Amino acid sequence: MARRRRPRAELGYGAFLSYSGERDRGWLPHLRRAIEKQSRPWYKPPRIRVFLDDSSISIGPQLWGKIEAGLARSDWLVVMSSPESKASVWVDREIEWWLRHKSVDTILLLVTGGLLVWDEQRGDWDPELSTALPARLLGRFTQQPVWKSLALRQPENGTGPVPDVDGVALGIASVVRGLAEEDLRSEGIRDTRRNLRAARITAAVLGLLLLVASTMFVVARIAQAEAVRQRDHAVAQQLIGQSSSLATRDPFGARLKALAAWRIDPTPESRLAMLNATANPASGLLAHSWPVKSVAFSPDGKTIATGSDDGLVRLWDAATQRKIGDAYIGHHRAVTSVAFGPSGETLISSGLDGTVRLWSIADHKQIGDALDARTGVISSAALSPDGKTLVLVGDGVSGAVQVWDVATHRRIGDPLEGRAKGSASVAFSPDGKTFATGAGNEVQLWDAGSHAPLGKALTISDDLLSSVSFSGDGRTVAASDTAGKVQLWETATRAPIGKPFTVDAGWVDSVAFSPDGEVFAASYADGTVRLWDIVGHTQVGAPLTGHISNARAVAFSPDGSTLASASDDTTVRLWDVRAQRQIGTSVGTGDQGETEFSTRGHVLAVGGSAFTVSFWDIASRRRIGEPLVSRDVDTGSPFALSPDGTVLATTSFASGYAVTLWDIATHRRIGEPLPAGDGNIRAMAFSPDGKSFATSGGSSVRLWDLATHGRIGKELAVSSFGLDFSPDSRTLATNTDDDTVALWDVATQRRIGETPPSHTAQINAVTFSPDGTILATASRDSTVRLWNVATREEIGEPLTAHRGGVTSVAFSPNGRTLVTGSMDHTVRLWDVTTRQQIGAPLEGHSADVTGVGFGPGGKTIVAWGKDDTLRLWDSEATVDPVDSLCRWARGAFNAGRWREYVPAGPAFQPLCPR
């Protein structure tokens, strides 16, 4: 079709503008546009096309040929008459061509300068007076032609006069088109009106189209926003699932993904993911992001050092299990061993990058350059007790043993003989006179002074050795192998002490002696840690379980009370050696009877033996003053503490039917005992405003005015052993014999409702949420149920995770978290919004948990039980999980981590904005 298309004929010109000189060059383009415009709309072609050689001719070598072509296609020749054009060769040539090929009657003269004078007698131009007439036009006209003179007008801006371009254009257009100027002006008006109508119609159509387009745009944006919302929700759900699966393998990734899910889609589910990722209230667990292969206690036992596969060395507070400062960064590969200097002011670490590094604890910096052993990797390093000598072994190139001077950072002599394949280990004796190395299947003892071997090497079997260790007195050396055996020898005689300690638990990675030398600990490939009695040659108690992957290293605290174990599961766990379980922060109370916690969470009253009640400050974890001792205190009956923790209510030992109030500060009675009913007192509670007091005895509940110690109204006809006031002190909740909860108006003593009989066993505890809208009930049926106080309808499904009756329940101060204690010896945390458990159960109690509560600000959980202990856990993460995660990350949750851990799609959002 393109080839067959007929060529389009060239368009002609209505007028050819001929001029000369700078006088007319500036305004002629405006004239051309004015002639062509003539009220035509922008979307239509001009009625008259005008040839202007200043702009219509392209640059080329044959200028006249292009001008001639323009003349040939033009209908009129418009000559700008002026003295300059009269003298112009080009204007003369253009007129000559026109006269030769066209008619003089189609020449229009426009005087732009000078004069044109017609001589009637001669019938021609006056050659003397016509200063603007080109000479070639003399004698050409048979009669006086019509010419126009350029008029000037004064512009509005006050500048000098300018040519009246529009008037000239109208005159030229009227001549070219053969119309009178009035007719042409009328046509322009009609065109203008027509154009205005067209413009209005166009504007209306465009407005309608704009409205439609805007509507479609809004609809599209809404649809796009919904699609983005659904995509972000899907990504957040994916991150929540990944966070849960990474909880034990990669705590760093789990926490970042949970926080990213919250930033992308802040829902109750993503908040729960944050709580699960960050909630680690159980003490005795040091969480890392990579497998941990080394752990050591400082000489004073207050600090723990760990080295992990990410090449980082970290310090931890042994008491609080919190990180101390930033990690030590220097190793390029996994850290294989860590050890403190004798004063605890320095630390050494070895790594698979073939270096040993010395660190200053005080300023958190590396001391000097790294010690480069040039053995490929360093599997173990040991510092002499005086801190002057370092022995290291490597298993990369040759397994060579090297001795270094710590002060000069230089190697002492050549590597020692004793090369063997396989991993290697080294340890100093406590007196620093001997060190032992294990490589291949041999243990070699060395003289630390001369670096000479002491006798022949010791062997267990043909299996590869994994570690060596000296006892606290240096008389015994132990070695473990990959077959799961541990062998002991006498250091002096190198004689084996009995048969190897063997258990079917995989290979042994590490062995450590207790400070008293009576037991040693060994870590096994199945994740267990076991204690062995050296004299009896038997295992002490059950294995310490908790790690879910290889247990790599063990270390005793200097006092021998705590054992630390490091594992490939990215954790270090702390164990109570005496109790043989993972430790928490516990407070031994001795014989423990009834215990009560102040509702504002800072004072705990513990009933002991011999009519004694002791008081504890939860924040400092210390006793408050001297115990309250009185024969009028029955420590086996219910207690109650006022909200501010200043008044204690106890059952009088002399009379089981009366309540005595005590001033905790002075240990003095407040007023006379309150007769509580017709039977033993079963429960009591203070109102939050401190004005009222409730006691349950026999088959009724009584209300008391604490100011007057007088009864308030009539008795409440209910038999109850669980009482709780609403936060506004206007409502009292009591459990009943039919396993429901009744609500009472305190002012009128009227029963205002009850919960349905949903529990299938006795309700042990009831409590209001801080805002009074929710009531929680704990039951012997192993469930906790939440109730809407206004409607008395159950909220969602019951909380079911305990494997025994639930004995106690408490809300956090912000009402978003619930803590429960159970006969299954565990304490559990719950997210109130989703009614899901937060994290793993908090273990440590060896008997029924009888009470739970939150400490000040909800940052501490306290629980007490029949094992005569109080246990405390850090719950600060549940108060503000975002803040807790960001403080834990210390700036590591950045844009790079976002790209690494978050799927493509959602736009980057700062995880921890400042």
Short mmCIF file of N, CA, C and O in Angstrom, two decimals, residues 85 172 191 269 278 287 305 320 327 348 375 421 472 509 512 519 571 622 697 788 795 816:
data_model
loop_
_atom_site.label_atom_id
_atom_site.label_comp_id
_atom_site.label_asym_id
_atom_site.label_seq_id
_atom_site.Cartn_x
_atom_site.Cartn_y
_atom_site.Cartn_z
N SER A 85 14.79 48.12 -0.04
CA SER A 85 14.36 47.21 -1.09
C SER A 85 14.56 47.82 -2.48
O SER A 85 14.76 47.09 -3.46
N ILE A 172 -3.70 42.58 3.43
CA ILE A 172 -3.10 41.64 2.47
C ILE A 172 -4.03 40.47 2.23
O ILE A 172 -4.24 40.05 1.08
N ASP A 191 -15.94 32.98 12.28
CA ASP A 191 -15.01 31.90 12.61
C ASP A 191 -14.70 31.88 14.10
O ASP A 191 -14.60 30.82 14.73
N GLU A 269 -1.70 -10.78 64.62
CA GLU A 269 -0.88 -11.95 64.32
C GLU A 269 0.61 -11.58 64.20
O GLU A 269 1.48 -12.31 64.69
N THR A 278 10.80 -12.46 70.24
CA THR A 278 11.64 -11.74 71.19
C THR A 278 11.46 -12.21 72.62
O THR A 278 12.32 -11.99 73.46
N ALA A 287 21.03 -16.37 73.70
CA ALA A 287 20.66 -16.61 72.31
C ALA A 287 21.67 -15.97 71.36
O ALA A 287 22.03 -14.80 71.52
N ALA A 305 32.03 -15.41 78.30
CA ALA A 305 32.45 -15.12 76.93
C ALA A 305 32.02 -16.27 76.04
O ALA A 305 32.13 -17.44 76.42
N THR A 320 22.34 -11.61 84.85
CA THR A 320 21.13 -11.23 84.13
C THR A 320 21.01 -11.89 82.76
O THR A 320 19.97 -11.80 82.12
N ALA A 327 29.62 -6.80 70.16
CA ALA A 327 30.45 -7.98 69.92
C ALA A 327 31.87 -7.57 69.50
O ALA A 327 32.08 -6.50 68.93
N ILE A 348 41.25 -13.98 75.10
CA ILE A 348 41.82 -14.47 73.85
C ILE A 348 40.76 -15.25 73.10
O ILE A 348 39.84 -15.82 73.70
N THR A 375 48.85 -21.88 59.97
CA THR A 375 48.62 -23.33 59.95
C THR A 375 47.31 -23.67 59.26
O THR A 375 46.80 -24.77 59.41
N LYS A 421 46.93 -36.06 62.11
CA LYS A 421 45.76 -35.62 61.37
C LYS A 421 44.56 -35.50 62.30
O LYS A 421 44.50 -36.12 63.33
N GLY A 472 40.97 -29.30 88.52
CA GLY A 472 41.32 -28.09 89.23
C GLY A 472 42.63 -28.18 90.00
O GLY A 472 43.33 -27.17 90.16
N ASP A 509 32.28 -33.68 72.44
CA ASP A 509 32.99 -32.53 71.88
C ASP A 509 33.84 -31.81 72.92
O ASP A 509 34.82 -31.16 72.58
N ALA A 512 34.92 -30.73 80.83
CA ALA A 512 35.35 -29.72 81.80
C ALA A 512 35.19 -30.26 83.20
O ALA A 512 34.17 -30.89 83.52
N VAL A 519 33.47 -33.91 90.03
CA VAL A 519 32.71 -34.31 88.85
C VAL A 519 33.31 -33.64 87.62
O VAL A 519 34.08 -32.69 87.72
N THR A 571 22.54 -21.53 70.75
CA THR A 571 22.30 -21.07 72.11
C THR A 571 23.41 -21.52 73.04
O THR A 571 24.13 -22.49 72.76
N ARG A 622 15.05 -8.58 97.06
CA ARG A 622 15.58 -8.69 98.43
C ARG A 622 14.45 -8.58 99.43
O ARG A 622 13.38 -8.02 99.15
N GLY A 697 -16.18 -16.49 103.88
CA GLY A 697 -16.13 -17.51 104.92
C GLY A 697 -17.44 -18.24 104.99
O GLY A 697 -18.52 -17.62 104.88
N ASN A 788 -16.33 -11.36 78.45
CA ASN A 788 -16.73 -9.97 78.30
C ASN A 788 -17.54 -9.58 79.52
O ASN A 788 -18.61 -10.13 79.77
N ILE A 795 -15.14 -14.92 75.39
CA ILE A 795 -14.40 -14.32 74.27
C ILE A 795 -13.55 -15.41 73.62
O ILE A 795 -12.54 -15.85 74.18
N ARG A 816 -2.39 -6.44 77.90
CA ARG A 816 -2.21 -7.15 76.63
C ARG A 816 -1.63 -8.54 76.79
O ARG A 816 -1.60 -9.33 75.85
#
